[in-house]
Short mmCIF file of C-alpha atoms and ligand atoms in Angstrom, two decimals:
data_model
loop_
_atom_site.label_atom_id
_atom_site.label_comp_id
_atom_site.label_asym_id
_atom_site.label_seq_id
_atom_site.Cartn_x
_atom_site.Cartn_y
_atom_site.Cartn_z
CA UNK V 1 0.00 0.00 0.00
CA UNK V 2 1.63 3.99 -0.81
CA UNK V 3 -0.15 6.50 0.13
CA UNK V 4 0.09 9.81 -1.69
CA UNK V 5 -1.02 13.35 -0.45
CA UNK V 6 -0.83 16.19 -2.53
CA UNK V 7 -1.31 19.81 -1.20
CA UNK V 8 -3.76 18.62 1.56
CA UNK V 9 -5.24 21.37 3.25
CA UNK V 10 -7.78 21.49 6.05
CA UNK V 11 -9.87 24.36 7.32
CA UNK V 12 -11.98 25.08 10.36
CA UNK V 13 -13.55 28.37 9.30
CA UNK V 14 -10.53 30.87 9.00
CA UNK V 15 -8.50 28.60 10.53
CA UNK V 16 -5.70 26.37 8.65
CA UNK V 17 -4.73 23.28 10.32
CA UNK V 18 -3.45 21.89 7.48
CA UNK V 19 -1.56 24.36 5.02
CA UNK V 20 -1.12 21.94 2.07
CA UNK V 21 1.15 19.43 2.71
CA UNK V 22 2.18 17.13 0.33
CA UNK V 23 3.77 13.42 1.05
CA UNK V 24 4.53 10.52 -0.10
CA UNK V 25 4.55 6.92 2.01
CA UNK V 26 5.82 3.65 0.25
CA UNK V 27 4.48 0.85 0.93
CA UNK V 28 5.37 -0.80 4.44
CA UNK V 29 6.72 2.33 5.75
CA UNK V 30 6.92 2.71 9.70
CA UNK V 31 5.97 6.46 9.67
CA UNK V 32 6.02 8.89 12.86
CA UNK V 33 4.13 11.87 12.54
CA UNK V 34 5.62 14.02 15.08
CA UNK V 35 5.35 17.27 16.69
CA UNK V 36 3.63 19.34 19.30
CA UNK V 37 -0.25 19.27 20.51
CA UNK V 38 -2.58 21.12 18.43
CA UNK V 39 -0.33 21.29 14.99
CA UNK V 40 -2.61 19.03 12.96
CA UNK V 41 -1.66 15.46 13.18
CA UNK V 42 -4.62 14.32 14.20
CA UNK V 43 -6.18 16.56 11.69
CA UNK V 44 -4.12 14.61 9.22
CA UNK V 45 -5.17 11.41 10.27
CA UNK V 46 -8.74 12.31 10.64
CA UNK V 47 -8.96 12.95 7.01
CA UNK V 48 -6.76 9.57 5.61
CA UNK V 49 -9.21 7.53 7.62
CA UNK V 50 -11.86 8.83 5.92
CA UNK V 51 -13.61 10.71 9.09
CA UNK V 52 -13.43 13.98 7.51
CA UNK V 53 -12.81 15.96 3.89
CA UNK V 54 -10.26 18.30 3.06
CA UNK V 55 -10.80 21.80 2.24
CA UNK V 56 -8.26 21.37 -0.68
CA UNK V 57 -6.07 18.87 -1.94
CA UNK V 58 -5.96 14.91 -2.56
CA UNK V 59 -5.28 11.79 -0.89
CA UNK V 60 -4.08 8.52 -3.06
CA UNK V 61 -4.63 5.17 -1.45
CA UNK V 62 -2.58 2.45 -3.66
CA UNK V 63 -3.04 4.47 -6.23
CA UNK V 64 -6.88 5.59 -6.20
CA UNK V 65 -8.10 8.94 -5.42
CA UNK V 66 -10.16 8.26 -2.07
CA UNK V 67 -10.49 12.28 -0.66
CA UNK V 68 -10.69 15.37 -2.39
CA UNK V 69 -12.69 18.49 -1.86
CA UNK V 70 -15.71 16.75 -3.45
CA UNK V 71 -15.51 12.97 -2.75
CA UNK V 72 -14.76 11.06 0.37
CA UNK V 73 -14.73 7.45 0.51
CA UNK V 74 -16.08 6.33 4.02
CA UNK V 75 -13.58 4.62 6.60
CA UNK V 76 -15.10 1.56 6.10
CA UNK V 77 -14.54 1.10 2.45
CA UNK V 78 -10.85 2.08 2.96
CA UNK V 79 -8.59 -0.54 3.90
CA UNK V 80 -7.50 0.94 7.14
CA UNK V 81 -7.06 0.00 10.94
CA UNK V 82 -7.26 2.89 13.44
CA UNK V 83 -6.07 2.61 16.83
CA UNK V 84 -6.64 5.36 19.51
CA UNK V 85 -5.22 6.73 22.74
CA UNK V 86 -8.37 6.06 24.36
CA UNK V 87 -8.13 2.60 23.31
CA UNK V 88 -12.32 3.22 22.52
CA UNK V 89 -13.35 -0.41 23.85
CA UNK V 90 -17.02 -1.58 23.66
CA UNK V 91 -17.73 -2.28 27.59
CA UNK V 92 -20.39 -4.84 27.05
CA UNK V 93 -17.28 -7.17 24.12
CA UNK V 94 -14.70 -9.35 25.77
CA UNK V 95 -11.42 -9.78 24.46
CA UNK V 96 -12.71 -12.29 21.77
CA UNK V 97 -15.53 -10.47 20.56
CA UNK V 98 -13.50 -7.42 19.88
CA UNK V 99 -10.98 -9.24 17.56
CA UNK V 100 -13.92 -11.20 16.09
CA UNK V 101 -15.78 -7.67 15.26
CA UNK V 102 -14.04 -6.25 11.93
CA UNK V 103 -13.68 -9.93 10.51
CA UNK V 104 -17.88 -9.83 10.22
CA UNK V 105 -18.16 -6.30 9.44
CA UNK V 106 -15.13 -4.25 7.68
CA UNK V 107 -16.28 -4.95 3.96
CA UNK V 108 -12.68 -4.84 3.38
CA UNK V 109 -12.05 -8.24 5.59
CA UNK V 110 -11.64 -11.51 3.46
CA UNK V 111 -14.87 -13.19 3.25
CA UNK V 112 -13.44 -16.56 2.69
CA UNK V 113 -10.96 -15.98 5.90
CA UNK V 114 -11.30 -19.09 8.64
CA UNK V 115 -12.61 -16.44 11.12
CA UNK V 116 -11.64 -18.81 14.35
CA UNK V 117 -8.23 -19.34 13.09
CA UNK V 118 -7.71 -15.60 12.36
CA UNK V 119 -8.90 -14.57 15.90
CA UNK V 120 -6.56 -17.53 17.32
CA UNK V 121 -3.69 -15.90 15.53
CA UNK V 122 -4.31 -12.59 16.46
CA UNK V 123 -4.64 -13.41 19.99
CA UNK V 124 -1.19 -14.94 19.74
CA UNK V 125 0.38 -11.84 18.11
CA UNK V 126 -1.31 -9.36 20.92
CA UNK V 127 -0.52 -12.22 23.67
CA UNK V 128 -3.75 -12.20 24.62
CA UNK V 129 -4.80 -16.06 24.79
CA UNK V 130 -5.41 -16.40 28.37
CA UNK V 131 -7.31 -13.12 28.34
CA UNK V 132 -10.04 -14.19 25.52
CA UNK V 133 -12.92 -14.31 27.26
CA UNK V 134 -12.12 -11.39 29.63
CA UNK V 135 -14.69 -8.00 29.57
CA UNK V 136 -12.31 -4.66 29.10
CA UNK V 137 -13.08 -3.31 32.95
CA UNK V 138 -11.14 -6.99 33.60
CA UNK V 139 -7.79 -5.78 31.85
CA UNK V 140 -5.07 -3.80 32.58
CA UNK V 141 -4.25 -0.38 30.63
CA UNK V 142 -1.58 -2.08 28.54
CA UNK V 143 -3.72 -4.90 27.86
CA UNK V 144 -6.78 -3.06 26.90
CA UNK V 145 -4.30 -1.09 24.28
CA UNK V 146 -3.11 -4.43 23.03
CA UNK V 147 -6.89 -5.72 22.09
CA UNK V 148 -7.26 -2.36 20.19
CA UNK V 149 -4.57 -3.38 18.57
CA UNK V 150 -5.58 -6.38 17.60
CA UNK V 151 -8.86 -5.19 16.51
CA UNK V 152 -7.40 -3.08 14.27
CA UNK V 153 -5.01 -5.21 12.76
CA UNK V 154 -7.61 -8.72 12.71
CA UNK V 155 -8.81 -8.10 8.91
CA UNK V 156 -5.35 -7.20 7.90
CA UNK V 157 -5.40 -3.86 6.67
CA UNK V 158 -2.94 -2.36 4.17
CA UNK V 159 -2.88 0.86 6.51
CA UNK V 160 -2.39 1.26 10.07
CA UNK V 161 -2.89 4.88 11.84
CA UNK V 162 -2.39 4.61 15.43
CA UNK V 163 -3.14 8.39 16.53
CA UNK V 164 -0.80 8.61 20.32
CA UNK V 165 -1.52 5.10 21.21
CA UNK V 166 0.76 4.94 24.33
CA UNK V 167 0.46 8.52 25.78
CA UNK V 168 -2.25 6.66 28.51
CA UNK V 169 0.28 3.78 29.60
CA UNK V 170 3.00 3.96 32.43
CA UNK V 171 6.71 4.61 30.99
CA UNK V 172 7.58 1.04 31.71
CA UNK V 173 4.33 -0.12 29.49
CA UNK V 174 5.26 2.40 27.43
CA UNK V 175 8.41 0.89 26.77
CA UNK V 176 7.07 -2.67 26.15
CA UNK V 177 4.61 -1.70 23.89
CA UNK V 178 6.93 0.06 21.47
CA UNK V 179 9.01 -3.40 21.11
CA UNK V 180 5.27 -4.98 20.53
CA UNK V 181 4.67 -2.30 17.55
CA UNK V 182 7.44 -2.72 16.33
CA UNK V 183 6.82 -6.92 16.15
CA UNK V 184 3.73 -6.74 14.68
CA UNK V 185 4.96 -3.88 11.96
CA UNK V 186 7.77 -7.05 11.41
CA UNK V 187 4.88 -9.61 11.27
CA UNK V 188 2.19 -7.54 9.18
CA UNK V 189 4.26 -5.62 6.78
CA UNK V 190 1.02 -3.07 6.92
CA UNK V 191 2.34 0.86 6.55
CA UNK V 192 1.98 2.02 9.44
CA UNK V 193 1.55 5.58 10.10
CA UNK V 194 1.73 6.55 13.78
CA UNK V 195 1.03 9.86 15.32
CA UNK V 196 2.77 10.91 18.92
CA UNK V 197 3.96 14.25 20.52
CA UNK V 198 7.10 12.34 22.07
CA UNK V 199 10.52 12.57 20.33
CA UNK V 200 11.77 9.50 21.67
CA UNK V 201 8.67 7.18 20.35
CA UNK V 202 9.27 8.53 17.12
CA UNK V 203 13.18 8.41 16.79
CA UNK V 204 12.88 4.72 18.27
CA UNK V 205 10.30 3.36 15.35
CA UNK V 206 10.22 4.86 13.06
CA UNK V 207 11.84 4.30 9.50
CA UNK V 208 11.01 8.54 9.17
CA UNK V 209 9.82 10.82 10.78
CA UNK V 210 7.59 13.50 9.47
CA UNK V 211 7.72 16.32 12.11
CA UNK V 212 4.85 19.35 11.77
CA UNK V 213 4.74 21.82 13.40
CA UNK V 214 1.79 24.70 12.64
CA UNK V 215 -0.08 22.87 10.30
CA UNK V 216 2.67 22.17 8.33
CA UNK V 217 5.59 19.95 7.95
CA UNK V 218 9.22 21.21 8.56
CA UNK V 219 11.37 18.17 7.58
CA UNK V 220 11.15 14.28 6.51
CA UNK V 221 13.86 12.15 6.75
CA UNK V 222 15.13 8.97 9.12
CA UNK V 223 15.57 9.31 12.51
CA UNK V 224 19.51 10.03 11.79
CA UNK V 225 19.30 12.95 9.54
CA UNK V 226 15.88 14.34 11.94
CA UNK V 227 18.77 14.33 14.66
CA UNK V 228 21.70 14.66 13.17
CA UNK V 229 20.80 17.34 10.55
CA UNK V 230 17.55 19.30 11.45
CA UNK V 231 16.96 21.84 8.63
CA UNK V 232 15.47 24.04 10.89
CA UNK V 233 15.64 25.70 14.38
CA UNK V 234 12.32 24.29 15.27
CA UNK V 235 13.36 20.48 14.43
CA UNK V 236 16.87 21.20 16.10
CA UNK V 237 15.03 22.25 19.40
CA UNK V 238 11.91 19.97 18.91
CA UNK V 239 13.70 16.67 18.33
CA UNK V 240 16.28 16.28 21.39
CA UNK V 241 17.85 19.66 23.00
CA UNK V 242 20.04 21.55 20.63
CA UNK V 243 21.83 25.04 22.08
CA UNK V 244 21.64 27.24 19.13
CA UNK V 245 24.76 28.90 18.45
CA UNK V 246 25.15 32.77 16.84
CA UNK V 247 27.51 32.81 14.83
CA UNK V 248 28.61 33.76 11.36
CA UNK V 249 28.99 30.94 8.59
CA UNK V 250 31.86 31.77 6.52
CA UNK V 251 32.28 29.79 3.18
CA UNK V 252 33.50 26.47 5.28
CA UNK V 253 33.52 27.40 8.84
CA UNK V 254 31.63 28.48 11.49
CA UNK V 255 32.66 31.62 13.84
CA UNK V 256 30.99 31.55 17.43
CA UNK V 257 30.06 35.05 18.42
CA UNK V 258 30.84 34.24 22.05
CA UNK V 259 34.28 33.05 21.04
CA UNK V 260 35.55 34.52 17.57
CA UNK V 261 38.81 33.56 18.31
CA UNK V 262 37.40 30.33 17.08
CA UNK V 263 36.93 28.15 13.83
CA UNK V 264 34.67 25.53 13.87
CA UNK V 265 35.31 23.49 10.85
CA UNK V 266 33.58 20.20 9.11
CA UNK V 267 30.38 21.33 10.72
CA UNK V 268 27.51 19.70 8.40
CA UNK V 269 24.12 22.30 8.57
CA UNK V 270 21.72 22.48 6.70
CA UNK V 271 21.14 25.60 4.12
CA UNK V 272 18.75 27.36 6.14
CA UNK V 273 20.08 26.74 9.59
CA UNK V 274 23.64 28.56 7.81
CA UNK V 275 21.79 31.67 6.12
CA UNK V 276 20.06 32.34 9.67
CA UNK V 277 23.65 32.27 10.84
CA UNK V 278 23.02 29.42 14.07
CA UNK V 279 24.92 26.14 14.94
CA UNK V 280 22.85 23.97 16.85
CA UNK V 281 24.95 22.04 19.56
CA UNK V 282 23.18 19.09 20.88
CA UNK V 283 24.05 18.85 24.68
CA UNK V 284 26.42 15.63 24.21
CA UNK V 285 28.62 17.71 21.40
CA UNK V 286 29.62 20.12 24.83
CA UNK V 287 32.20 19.49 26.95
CA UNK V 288 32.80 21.36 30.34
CA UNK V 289 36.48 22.13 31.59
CA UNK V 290 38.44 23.66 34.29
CA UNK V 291 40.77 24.77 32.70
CA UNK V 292 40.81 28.23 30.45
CA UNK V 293 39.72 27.01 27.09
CA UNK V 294 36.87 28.19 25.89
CA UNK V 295 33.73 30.50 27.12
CA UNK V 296 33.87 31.45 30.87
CA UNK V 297 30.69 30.33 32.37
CA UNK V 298 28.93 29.37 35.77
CA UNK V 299 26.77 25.95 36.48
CA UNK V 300 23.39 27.31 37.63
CA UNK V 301 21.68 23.31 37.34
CA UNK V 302 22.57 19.93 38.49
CA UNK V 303 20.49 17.02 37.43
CA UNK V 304 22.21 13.50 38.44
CA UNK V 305 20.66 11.00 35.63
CA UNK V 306 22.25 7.83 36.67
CA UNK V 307 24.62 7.48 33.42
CA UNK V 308 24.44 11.05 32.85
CA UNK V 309 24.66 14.27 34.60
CA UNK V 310 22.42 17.15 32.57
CA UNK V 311 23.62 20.48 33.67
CA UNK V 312 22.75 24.19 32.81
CA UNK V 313 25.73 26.72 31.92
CA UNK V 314 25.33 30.69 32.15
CA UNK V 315 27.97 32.44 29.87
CA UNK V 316 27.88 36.01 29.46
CA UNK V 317 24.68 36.08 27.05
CA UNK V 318 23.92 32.56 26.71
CA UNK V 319 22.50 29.50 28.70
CA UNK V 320 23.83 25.77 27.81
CA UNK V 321 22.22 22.37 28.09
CA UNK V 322 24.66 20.15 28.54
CA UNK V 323 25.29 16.34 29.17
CA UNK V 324 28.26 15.16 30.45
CA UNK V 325 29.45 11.78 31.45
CA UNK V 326 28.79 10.61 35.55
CA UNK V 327 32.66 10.97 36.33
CA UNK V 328 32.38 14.88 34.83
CA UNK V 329 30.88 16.22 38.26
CA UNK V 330 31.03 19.86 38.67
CA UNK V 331 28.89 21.73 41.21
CA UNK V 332 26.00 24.29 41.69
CA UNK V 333 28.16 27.99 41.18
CA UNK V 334 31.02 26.60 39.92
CA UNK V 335 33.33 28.07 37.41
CA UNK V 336 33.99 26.05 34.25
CA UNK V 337 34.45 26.88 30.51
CA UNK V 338 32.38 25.25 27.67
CA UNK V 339 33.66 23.66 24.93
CA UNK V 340 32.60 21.84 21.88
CA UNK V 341 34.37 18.49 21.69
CA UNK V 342 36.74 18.02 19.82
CA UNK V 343 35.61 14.99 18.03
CA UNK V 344 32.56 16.55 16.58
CA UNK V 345 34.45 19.34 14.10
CA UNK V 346 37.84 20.72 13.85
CA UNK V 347 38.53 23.39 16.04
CA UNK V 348 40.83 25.68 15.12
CA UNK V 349 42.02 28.98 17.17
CA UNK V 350 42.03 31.69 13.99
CA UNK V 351 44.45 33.83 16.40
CA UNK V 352 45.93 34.24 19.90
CA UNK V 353 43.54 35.94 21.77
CA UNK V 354 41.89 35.65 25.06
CA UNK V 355 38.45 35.27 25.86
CA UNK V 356 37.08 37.03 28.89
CA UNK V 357 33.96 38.43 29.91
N1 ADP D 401 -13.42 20.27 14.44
C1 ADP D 401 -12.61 21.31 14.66
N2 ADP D 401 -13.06 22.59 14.65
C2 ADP D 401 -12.23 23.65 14.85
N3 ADP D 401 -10.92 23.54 15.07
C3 ADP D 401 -10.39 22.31 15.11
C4 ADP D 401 -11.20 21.14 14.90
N4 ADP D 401 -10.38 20.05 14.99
C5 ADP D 401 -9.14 20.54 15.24
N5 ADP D 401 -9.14 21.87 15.29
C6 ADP D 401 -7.97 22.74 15.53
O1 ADP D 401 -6.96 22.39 14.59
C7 ADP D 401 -5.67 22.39 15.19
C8 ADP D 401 -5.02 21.05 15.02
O2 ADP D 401 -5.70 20.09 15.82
P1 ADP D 401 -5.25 18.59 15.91
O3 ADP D 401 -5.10 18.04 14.54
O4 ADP D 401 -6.20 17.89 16.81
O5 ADP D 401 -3.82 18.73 16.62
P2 ADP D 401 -2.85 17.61 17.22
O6 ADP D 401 -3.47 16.29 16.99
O7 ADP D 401 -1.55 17.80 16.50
O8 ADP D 401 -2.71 17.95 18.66
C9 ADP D 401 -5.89 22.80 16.63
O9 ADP D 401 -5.64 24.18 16.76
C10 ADP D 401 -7.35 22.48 16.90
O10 ADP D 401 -7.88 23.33 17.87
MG1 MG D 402 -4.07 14.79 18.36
#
């Protein structure tokens, strides 16, 4: 299954939620729609279920036109499983009935499919055998999420949109669902296009992200290059914690303005992120010394992480996130110097000249 969207646009009245985005999905694509509450991803998934029209634009499912301004093919004619935050269980269903549910009624389902056999294997994938015949106010939060996942994915659908589906569990269930996604994206091969607000979800799943912000979409790529090389201050800050650096790119270096004695060199940035004149550091890039190199700064945080310590930096007209490893531990006041290290770009003193404040 692909799915194609061309210029999409969605509005409420005057507002835009949607300001015509345009994307394409191959088929069996783990896709993350990320970015923060109220920029339009479930707006966006709203209207590839089916749920709603757009205002503009066109969505291709395999290949066939299925929304447009004038035409919307209903949810159930599109071959598409949905699962929610809310998990949106029927109270009076057990476990069985739920699974058994969309292999009677999606028109999509395979009519010829052994129905018992597909309900037995869907149990197995959601590990839900010894919970069959269980009502939903008998299961646990994580267990409740996994039979609305296996609701969803019982008549096999081409397309799965899961819109935050873990934002209600406990980190730890959090965590264990994710490897459980991730197994059934394995054992499916549906495209699966998953909305969530949390940076860490998507750069752990996903084979690319797609992160919006505004009702529109600032950058697509794999988690790597969403990390490594945000195109724009928004992903830099959005996805991880970046300090953005003024500074001046020259032709093939970068000049911090808090230390222009200095050349950072083999820096790789992104077009926009170099005409706006900004570096963004990610907090692991820093180091923090005693001794004079550097910018002249004082720790004003101290968060003890187990394998990491996170502190906060003041220099004169800056403050620095920075992560440092356990044995690094400097205190509350103290006077260090920040640094970028070494191994992430050349660094190259342009001339002799102290840096004081
Ligand atoms: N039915 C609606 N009527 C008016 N405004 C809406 C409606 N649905 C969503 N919006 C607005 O559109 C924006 C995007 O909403 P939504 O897609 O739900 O965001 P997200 O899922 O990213 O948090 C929000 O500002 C929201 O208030
Ligand atoms: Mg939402």
């Amino acid at each position: 299954m692909t799915a194609v969207i061309k210029e999409l646009q969605k509005r409420f009245g005057k507002f835009e939620a949607l300001k015509k985005i345009s994307l394409d999905i191959e088929n069996g694509e783990f896709i993350a729609i990320l970015g923060p509450s109220g920029c339009g991803k479930t707006t966006l998934l709203r209207l590839l279920a089916g749920f709603d029209s757009p205002t503009y634009g066109s969505i291709h499912i395999s290949g066939t036109e299925v929304g447009n301004i004038n035409t919307t093919l209903p949810p159930e004619k599109r071959n598409i499983g949905m699962v929610f935050q809310s998990f949106a269980l029927w109270p009076h269903l057990n476990v069985k009935e739920h699974i058994k549910f969309p292999l009677v009624h999606h028109r999509f389902a395979d009519k010829k499919m052994d129905i018992n056999k597909r309900i037995k294997e869907v149990l197995d994938i959601t590990e839900l055998t010894s919970f069959a015949e269980r009502m939903p106010s008998e299961l646990s939060g994580g267990q409740k999420q996994r039979v609305a996942l296996g609701r969803a994915i019982a008549p096999q659908p081409d397309l799965l949109l899961m819109d935050e589906p873990l934002s209600n569990l406990d980190a730890e269930l959090r965590m264990e669902m994710r490897r459980e996604i991730q197994q059934i994206h394995r054992l499916t091969k549906a495209t699966i296009i998953y909305v969530t607000h949390d940076q860490s979800e998507a750069l752990a799943m996903a084979d690319r992200i797609v992160v919006m912000n505004q009702g529109r979409i600032e950058q697509v790529g794999t988690p790597r290059e969403i990390y490594s090389y945000p195109k724009t201050e928004f992903v830099a800050s959005f996805v991880g914690k970046a300090n953005l650096i003024k500074g001046t790119w020259h032709e093939n270096y970068f000049e911090p303005e808090l230390a222009s004695n200095l050349k950072w060199t083999d820096l790789g940035v992104s077009e926009e992120l170099k005409k706006r004149n900004i570096y963004p550091l990610r907090p692991e890039q820093i180091a923090l010394t005693n001794d004079n190199e550097g910018i002249p700064g004082i720790i004003t945080s101290v968060q003890y992480q187990g394998k990491e310590i996170h502190y906060t930096v003041q220099t004169q007209n800056q403050s620095w996130v920075v992560h440092t490893e356990i044995w690094q531990a400097f205190q509350l006041g103290e006077s260090v110097h920040v640094q970028m290290k070494q191994e992430q770009a050349k660094l190259e003193v342009k001339e002799e000249k102290i840096v004081s404040y």
